[in-house]
Amino acid sequence: MMFGSGPNKGKWLEISGAGQVHPNVVRNYGFDPERFIGFAFGSGLERLTMLRYGVDDLRLFFENDLRFLRQFS
């Protein structure tokens, strides 16, 4: 999604990520990565919270800093 206005105008935010699973992961599940591939996708609530509250850095949600996290309760 590209912001059309506001302080982030012209910047992009990935809301739902997707990609191919690494061959080692496929191998760890007992499948031959030469024969099978994996594809992963998902959407995180953190991305929508970033939009709602104007958070600039996704990593802030995973640092477990209570001063940051308490603003969302």
PDB file of N, CA and C in Angstrom:
ATOM      1  N   MET A   1       0.830  -1.153   0.000  1.00  0.00           N
ATOM      2  CA  MET A   1       0.000   0.000   0.000  1.00  0.00           C
ATOM      3  C   MET A   1       0.890   1.237   0.000  1.00  0.00           C
ATOM      4  N   MET A   2       0.561   2.205  -0.825  1.00  0.00           N
ATOM      5  CA  MET A   2       1.319   3.455  -0.869  1.00  0.00           C
ATOM      6  C   MET A   2       0.482   4.565  -0.253  1.00  0.00           C
ATOM      7  N   PHE A   3       1.111   5.340   0.624  1.00  0.00           N
ATOM      8  CA  PHE A   3       0.417   6.452   1.258  1.00  0.00           C
ATOM      9  C   PHE A   3       0.185   7.555   0.233  1.00  0.00           C
ATOM     10  N   GLY A   4      -1.044   8.045   0.172  1.00  0.00           N
ATOM     11  CA  GLY A   4      -1.381   9.094  -0.782  1.00  0.00           C
ATOM     12  C   GLY A   4      -1.284  10.491  -0.198  1.00  0.00           C
ATOM     13  N   SER A   5      -1.295  10.575   1.131  1.00  0.00           N
ATOM     14  CA  SER A   5      -1.219  11.882   1.778  1.00  0.00           C
ATOM     15  C   SER A   5      -0.601  11.718   3.161  1.00  0.00           C
ATOM     16  N   GLY A   6      -0.413  12.833   3.840  1.00  0.00           N
ATOM     17  CA  GLY A   6       0.138  12.821   5.192  1.00  0.00           C
ATOM     18  C   GLY A   6       1.651  12.771   5.201  1.00  0.00           C
ATOM     19  N   PRO A   7       2.214  12.576   6.394  1.00  0.00           N
ATOM     20  CA  PRO A   7       3.671  12.615   6.527  1.00  0.00           C
ATOM     21  C   PRO A   7       4.397  11.477   5.798  1.00  0.00           C
ATOM     22  N   ASN A   8       3.675  10.401   5.498  1.00  0.00           N
ATOM     23  CA  ASN A   8       4.281   9.260   4.806  1.00  0.00           C
ATOM     24  C   ASN A   8       3.965   9.240   3.313  1.00  0.00           C
ATOM     25  N   LYS A   9       3.477  10.348   2.783  1.00  0.00           N
ATOM     26  CA  LYS A   9       3.092  10.405   1.367  1.00  0.00           C
ATOM     27  C   LYS A   9       4.225   9.909   0.462  1.00  0.00           C
ATOM     28  N   GLY A  10       3.861   8.999  -0.453  1.00  0.00           N
ATOM     29  CA  GLY A  10       4.836   8.461  -1.390  1.00  0.00           C
ATOM     30  C   GLY A  10       5.610   7.259  -0.874  1.00  0.00           C
ATOM     31  N   LYS A  11       5.460   6.915   0.412  1.00  0.00           N
ATOM     32  CA  LYS A  11       6.157   5.759   0.983  1.00  0.00           C
ATOM     33  C   LYS A  11       5.251   4.535   0.904  1.00  0.00           C
ATOM     34  N   TRP A  12       5.871   3.362   0.932  1.00  0.00           N
ATOM     35  CA  TRP A  12       5.154   2.097   0.850  1.00  0.00           C
ATOM     36  C   TRP A  12       5.154   1.386   2.190  1.00  0.00           C
ATOM     37  N   LEU A  13       4.078   0.662   2.470  1.00  0.00           N
ATOM     38  CA  LEU A  13       3.987  -0.180   3.663  1.00  0.00           C
ATOM     39  C   LEU A  13       3.451  -1.535   3.230  1.00  0.00           C
ATOM     40  N   GLU A  14       4.216  -2.575   3.515  1.00  0.00           N
ATOM     41  CA  GLU A  14       3.779  -3.931   3.187  1.00  0.00           C
ATOM     42  C   GLU A  14       2.833  -4.392   4.292  1.00  0.00           C
ATOM     43  N   ILE A  15       1.599  -4.679   3.927  1.00  0.00           N
ATOM     44  CA  ILE A  15       0.599  -5.100   4.910  1.00  0.00           C
ATOM     45  C   ILE A  15       0.626  -6.621   5.065  1.00  0.00           C
ATOM     46  N   SER A  16       0.692  -7.340   3.982  1.00  0.00           N
ATOM     47  CA  SER A  16       0.723  -8.804   4.022  1.00  0.00           C
ATOM     48  C   SER A  16       1.958  -9.283   3.271  1.00  0.00           C
ATOM     49  N   GLY A  17       2.761 -10.050   3.956  1.00  0.00           N
ATOM     50  CA  GLY A  17       3.977 -10.572   3.341  1.00  0.00           C
ATOM     51  C   GLY A  17       3.780 -11.968   2.786  1.00  0.00           C
ATOM     52  N   ALA A  18       4.626 -12.325   1.846  1.00  0.00           N
ATOM     53  CA  ALA A  18       4.565 -13.659   1.255  1.00  0.00           C
ATOM     54  C   ALA A  18       5.930 -13.994   0.674  1.00  0.00           C
ATOM     55  N   GLY A  19       6.189 -15.283   0.527  1.00  0.00           N
ATOM     56  CA  GLY A  19       7.448 -15.684  -0.074  1.00  0.00           C
ATOM     57  C   GLY A  19       7.633 -17.185  -0.074  1.00  0.00           C
ATOM     58  N   GLN A  20       8.680 -17.611  -0.750  1.00  0.00           N
ATOM     59  CA  GLN A  20       8.993 -19.028  -0.853  1.00  0.00           C
ATOM     60  C   GLN A  20       9.749 -19.482   0.393  1.00  0.00           C
ATOM     61  N   VAL A  21       9.421 -20.669   0.870  1.00  0.00           N
ATOM     62  CA  VAL A  21      10.070 -21.246   2.039  1.00  0.00           C
ATOM     63  C   VAL A  21      11.465 -21.734   1.645  1.00  0.00           C
ATOM     64  N   HIS A  22      12.424 -21.515   2.521  1.00  0.00           N
ATOM     65  CA  HIS A  22      13.801 -21.941   2.256  1.00  0.00           C
ATOM     66  C   HIS A  22      13.856 -23.470   2.108  1.00  0.00           C
ATOM     67  N   PRO A  23      14.662 -23.982   1.171  1.00  0.00           N
ATOM     68  CA  PRO A  23      14.755 -25.436   0.960  1.00  0.00           C
ATOM     69  C   PRO A  23      15.130 -26.216   2.217  1.00  0.00           C
ATOM     70  N   ASN A  24      15.908 -25.634   3.113  1.00  0.00           N
ATOM     71  CA  ASN A  24      16.263 -26.339   4.355  1.00  0.00           C
ATOM     72  C   ASN A  24      15.034 -26.588   5.233  1.00  0.00           C
ATOM     73  N   VAL A  25      14.086 -25.680   5.213  1.00  0.00           N
ATOM     74  CA  VAL A  25      12.856 -25.865   5.985  1.00  0.00           C
ATOM     75  C   VAL A  25      12.071 -27.024   5.395  1.00  0.00           C
ATOM     76  N   VAL A  26      11.965 -27.077   4.080  1.00  0.00           N
ATOM     77  CA  VAL A  26      11.267 -28.174   3.407  1.00  0.00           C
ATOM     78  C   VAL A  26      11.954 -29.500   3.752  1.00  0.00           C
ATOM     79  N   ARG A  27      13.273 -29.509   3.723  1.00  0.00           N
ATOM     80  CA  ARG A  27      14.054 -30.711   4.045  1.00  0.00           C
ATOM     81  C   ARG A  27      13.816 -31.148   5.493  1.00  0.00           C
ATOM     82  N   ASN A  28      13.747 -30.188   6.417  1.00  0.00           N
ATOM     83  CA  ASN A  28      13.530 -30.512   7.829  1.00  0.00           C
ATOM     84  C   ASN A  28      12.176 -31.163   8.090  1.00  0.00           C
ATOM     85  N   TYR A  29      11.225 -30.960   7.206  1.00  0.00           N
ATOM     86  CA  TYR A  29       9.930 -31.616   7.334  1.00  0.00           C
ATOM     87  C   TYR A  29       9.894 -32.974   6.632  1.00  0.00           C
ATOM     88  N   GLY A  30      11.048 -33.408   6.122  1.00  0.00           N
ATOM     89  CA  GLY A  30      11.135 -34.733   5.522  1.00  0.00           C
ATOM     90  C   GLY A  30      10.781 -34.793   4.046  1.00  0.00           C
ATOM     91  N   PHE A  31      10.704 -33.630   3.400  1.00  0.00           N
ATOM     92  CA  PHE A  31      10.409 -33.599   1.965  1.00  0.00           C
ATOM     93  C   PHE A  31      11.666 -33.273   1.180  1.00  0.00           C
ATOM     94  N   ASP A  32      11.701 -33.736  -0.059  1.00  0.00           N
ATOM     95  CA  ASP A  32      12.817 -33.458  -0.945  1.00  0.00           C
ATOM     96  C   ASP A  32      12.627 -32.082  -1.574  1.00  0.00           C
ATOM     97  N   PRO A  33      13.510 -31.114  -1.264  1.00  0.00           N
ATOM     98  CA  PRO A  33      13.333 -29.772  -1.814  1.00  0.00           C
ATOM     99  C   PRO A  33      13.542 -29.686  -3.326  1.00  0.00           C
ATOM    100  N   GLU A  34      14.065 -30.746  -3.928  1.00  0.00           N
ATOM    101  CA  GLU A  34      14.169 -30.786  -5.386  1.00  0.00           C
ATOM    102  C   GLU A  34      12.811 -31.101  -6.011  1.00  0.00           C
ATOM    103  N   ARG A  35      11.926 -31.700  -5.203  1.00  0.00           N
ATOM    104  CA  ARG A  35      10.601 -32.084  -5.689  1.00  0.00           C
ATOM    105  C   ARG A  35       9.476 -31.191  -5.178  1.00  0.00           C
ATOM    106  N   PHE A  36       9.665 -30.623  -3.992  1.00  0.00           N
ATOM    107  CA  PHE A  36       8.618 -29.836  -3.358  1.00  0.00           C
ATOM    108  C   PHE A  36       9.140 -28.451  -2.987  1.00  0.00           C
ATOM    109  N   ILE A  37       8.246 -27.478  -3.038  1.00  0.00           N
ATOM    110  CA  ILE A  37       8.571 -26.139  -2.565  1.00  0.00           C
ATOM    111  C   ILE A  37       7.484 -25.722  -1.574  1.00  0.00           C
ATOM    112  N   GLY A  38       7.811 -24.763  -0.771  1.00  0.00           N
ATOM    113  CA  GLY A  38       6.830 -24.236   0.171  1.00  0.00           C
ATOM    114  C   GLY A  38       6.592 -22.767  -0.104  1.00  0.00           C
ATOM    115  N   PHE A  39       5.396 -22.329   0.206  1.00  0.00           N
ATOM    116  CA  PHE A  39       5.043 -20.925   0.022  1.00  0.00           C
ATOM    117  C   PHE A  39       4.354 -20.463   1.294  1.00  0.00           C
ATOM    118  N   ALA A  40       4.801 -19.356   1.849  1.00  0.00           N
ATOM    119  CA  ALA A  40       4.244 -18.846   3.100  1.00  0.00           C
ATOM    120  C   ALA A  40       3.652 -17.458   2.874  1.00  0.00           C
ATOM    121  N   PHE A  41       2.577 -17.186   3.584  1.00  0.00           N
ATOM    122  CA  PHE A  41       1.977 -15.858   3.503  1.00  0.00           C
ATOM    123  C   PHE A  41       1.280 -15.562   4.822  1.00  0.00           C
ATOM    124  N   GLY A  42       1.067 -14.311   5.068  1.00  0.00           N
ATOM    125  CA  GLY A  42       0.389 -13.943   6.300  1.00  0.00           C
ATOM    126  C   GLY A  42       0.220 -12.445   6.414  1.00  0.00           C
ATOM    127  N   SER A  43      -0.581 -12.070   7.379  1.00  0.00           N
ATOM    128  CA  SER A  43      -0.836 -10.662   7.631  1.00  0.00           C
ATOM    129  C   SER A  43      -0.713 -10.436   9.130  1.00  0.00           C
ATOM    130  N   GLY A  44      -0.031  -9.387   9.498  1.00  0.00           N
ATOM    131  CA  GLY A  44       0.169  -9.114  10.910  1.00  0.00           C
ATOM    132  C   GLY A  44      -0.609  -7.900  11.373  1.00  0.00           C
ATOM    133  N   LEU A  45      -1.153  -7.998  12.559  1.00  0.00           N
ATOM    134  CA  LEU A  45      -1.868  -6.861  13.138  1.00  0.00           C
ATOM    135  C   LEU A  45      -0.943  -5.685  13.400  1.00  0.00           C
ATOM    136  N   GLU A  46       0.358  -5.967  13.523  1.00  0.00           N
ATOM    137  CA  GLU A  46       1.314  -4.888  13.771  1.00  0.00           C
ATOM    138  C   GLU A  46       1.287  -3.865  12.636  1.00  0.00           C
ATOM    139  N   ARG A  47       1.126  -4.337  11.420  1.00  0.00           N
ATOM    140  CA  ARG A  47       1.127  -3.426  10.263  1.00  0.00           C
ATOM    141  C   ARG A  47      -0.053  -2.460  10.316  1.00  0.00           C
ATOM    142  N   LEU A  48      -1.213  -2.982  10.687  1.00  0.00           N
ATOM    143  CA  LEU A  48      -2.388  -2.122  10.784  1.00  0.00           C
ATOM    144  C   LEU A  48      -2.263  -1.156  11.962  1.00  0.00           C
ATOM    145  N   THR A  49      -1.658  -1.626  13.051  1.00  0.00           N
ATOM    146  CA  THR A  49      -1.416  -0.760  14.206  1.00  0.00           C
ATOM    147  C   THR A  49      -0.447   0.348  13.838  1.00  0.00           C
ATOM    148  N   MET A  50       0.527   0.045  13.000  1.00  0.00           N
ATOM    149  CA  MET A  50       1.460   1.065  12.533  1.00  0.00           C
ATOM    150  C   MET A  50       0.705   2.188  11.830  1.00  0.00           C
ATOM    151  N   LEU A  51      -0.250   1.820  10.997  1.00  0.00           N
ATOM    152  CA  LEU A  51      -1.043   2.821  10.291  1.00  0.00           C
ATOM    153  C   LEU A  51      -1.884   3.647  11.261  1.00  0.00           C
ATOM    154  N   ARG A  52      -2.534   2.951  12.176  1.00  0.00           N
ATOM    155  CA  ARG A  52      -3.463   3.622  13.102  1.00  0.00           C
ATOM    156  C   ARG A  52      -2.750   4.601  14.028  1.00  0.00           C
ATOM    157  N   TYR A  53      -1.577   4.203  14.550  1.00  0.00           N
ATOM    158  CA  TYR A  53      -0.891   5.004  15.558  1.00  0.00           C
ATOM    159  C   TYR A  53       0.347   5.730  15.041  1.00  0.00           C
ATOM    160  N   GLY A  54       0.654   5.599  13.763  1.00  0.00           N
ATOM    161  CA  GLY A  54       1.785   6.313  13.184  1.00  0.00           C
ATOM    162  C   GLY A  54       3.137   5.803  13.640  1.00  0.00           C
ATOM    163  N   VAL A  55       3.240   4.507  13.908  1.00  0.00           N
ATOM    164  CA  VAL A  55       4.514   3.909  14.326  1.00  0.00           C
ATOM    165  C   VAL A  55       5.394   3.752  13.091  1.00  0.00           C
ATOM    166  N   ASP A  56       6.646   4.205  13.185  1.00  0.00           N
ATOM    167  CA  ASP A  56       7.541   4.197  12.027  1.00  0.00           C
ATOM    168  C   ASP A  56       8.357   2.922  11.858  1.00  0.00           C
ATOM    169  N   ASP A  57       8.571   2.177  12.951  1.00  0.00           N
ATOM    170  CA  ASP A  57       9.494   1.044  12.899  1.00  0.00           C
ATOM    171  C   ASP A  57       8.826  -0.204  13.466  1.00  0.00           C
ATOM    172  N   LEU A  58       8.654  -1.223  12.643  1.00  0.00           N
ATOM    173  CA  LEU A  58       8.005  -2.472  13.047  1.00  0.00           C
ATOM    174  C   LEU A  58       8.723  -3.150  14.203  1.00  0.00           C
ATOM    175  N   ARG A  59      10.030  -2.991  14.284  1.00  0.00           N
ATOM    176  CA  ARG A  59      10.820  -3.668  15.323  1.00  0.00           C
ATOM    177  C   ARG A  59      10.431  -3.243  16.731  1.00  0.00           C
ATOM    178  N   LEU A  60       9.862  -2.070  16.881  1.00  0.00           N
ATOM    179  CA  LEU A  60       9.467  -1.597  18.208  1.00  0.00           C
ATOM    180  C   LEU A  60       8.469  -2.538  18.885  1.00  0.00           C
ATOM    181  N   PHE A  61       7.635  -3.199  18.104  1.00  0.00           N
ATOM    182  CA  PHE A  61       6.640  -4.109  18.670  1.00  0.00           C
ATOM    183  C   PHE A  61       7.272  -5.360  19.281  1.00  0.00           C
ATOM    184  N   PHE A  62       8.467  -5.705  18.876  1.00  0.00           N
ATOM    185  CA  PHE A  62       9.087  -6.960  19.298  1.00  0.00           C
ATOM    186  C   PHE A  62      10.220  -6.775  20.287  1.00  0.00           C
ATOM    187  N   GLU A  63      10.491  -5.538  20.689  1.00  0.00           N
ATOM    188  CA  GLU A  63      11.561  -5.277  21.655  1.00  0.00           C
ATOM    189  C   GLU A  63      11.082  -5.405  23.094  1.00  0.00           C
ATOM    190  N   ASN A  64       9.772  -5.558  23.301  1.00  0.00           N
ATOM    191  CA  ASN A  64       9.176  -5.750  24.624  1.00  0.00           C
ATOM    192  C   ASN A  64       9.475  -4.614  25.586  1.00  0.00           C
ATOM    193  N   ASP A  65       9.554  -3.404  25.074  1.00  0.00           N
ATOM    194  CA  ASP A  65       9.726  -2.219  25.903  1.00  0.00           C
ATOM    195  C   ASP A  65       8.336  -1.801  26.395  1.00  0.00           C
ATOM    196  N   LEU A  66       8.090  -1.977  27.698  1.00  0.00           N
ATOM    197  CA  LEU A  66       6.763  -1.708  28.234  1.00  0.00           C
ATOM    198  C   LEU A  66       6.340  -0.252  28.061  1.00  0.00           C
ATOM    199  N   ARG A  67       7.280   0.669  28.050  1.00  0.00           N
ATOM    200  CA  ARG A  67       6.926   2.076  27.842  1.00  0.00           C
ATOM    201  C   ARG A  67       6.269   2.257  26.477  1.00  0.00           C
ATOM    202  N   PHE A  68       6.758   1.543  25.484  1.00  0.00           N
ATOM    203  CA  PHE A  68       6.168   1.617  24.145  1.00  0.00           C
ATOM    204  C   PHE A  68       4.842   0.861  24.091  1.00  0.00           C
ATOM    205  N   LEU A  69       4.824  -0.363  24.630  1.00  0.00           N
ATOM    206  CA  LEU A  69       3.651  -1.234  24.500  1.00  0.00           C
ATOM    207  C   LEU A  69       2.449  -0.738  25.282  1.00  0.00           C
ATOM    208  N   ARG A  70       2.649  -0.044  26.399  1.00  0.00           N
ATOM    209  CA  ARG A  70       1.531   0.390  27.234  1.00  0.00           C
ATOM    210  C   ARG A  70       0.623   1.396  26.538  1.00  0.00           C
ATOM    211  N   GLN A  71       1.113   2.077  25.553  1.00  0.00           N
ATOM    212  CA  GLN A  71       0.262   3.060  24.874  1.00  0.00           C
ATOM    213  C   GLN A  71      -0.877   2.418  24.092  1.00  0.00           C
ATOM    214  N   PHE A  72      -0.826   1.107  23.886  1.00  0.00           N
ATOM    215  CA  PHE A  72      -1.858   0.415  23.105  1.00  0.00           C
ATOM    216  C   PHE A  72      -2.889  -0.305  23.972  1.00  0.00           C
ATOM    217  N   SER A  73      -2.804  -0.177  25.296  1.00  0.00           N
ATOM    218  CA  SER A  73      -3.759  -0.887  26.168  1.00  0.00           C
ATOM    219  C   SER A  73      -5.004  -0.074  26.423  1.00  0.00           C
TER     220      SER A  73
END
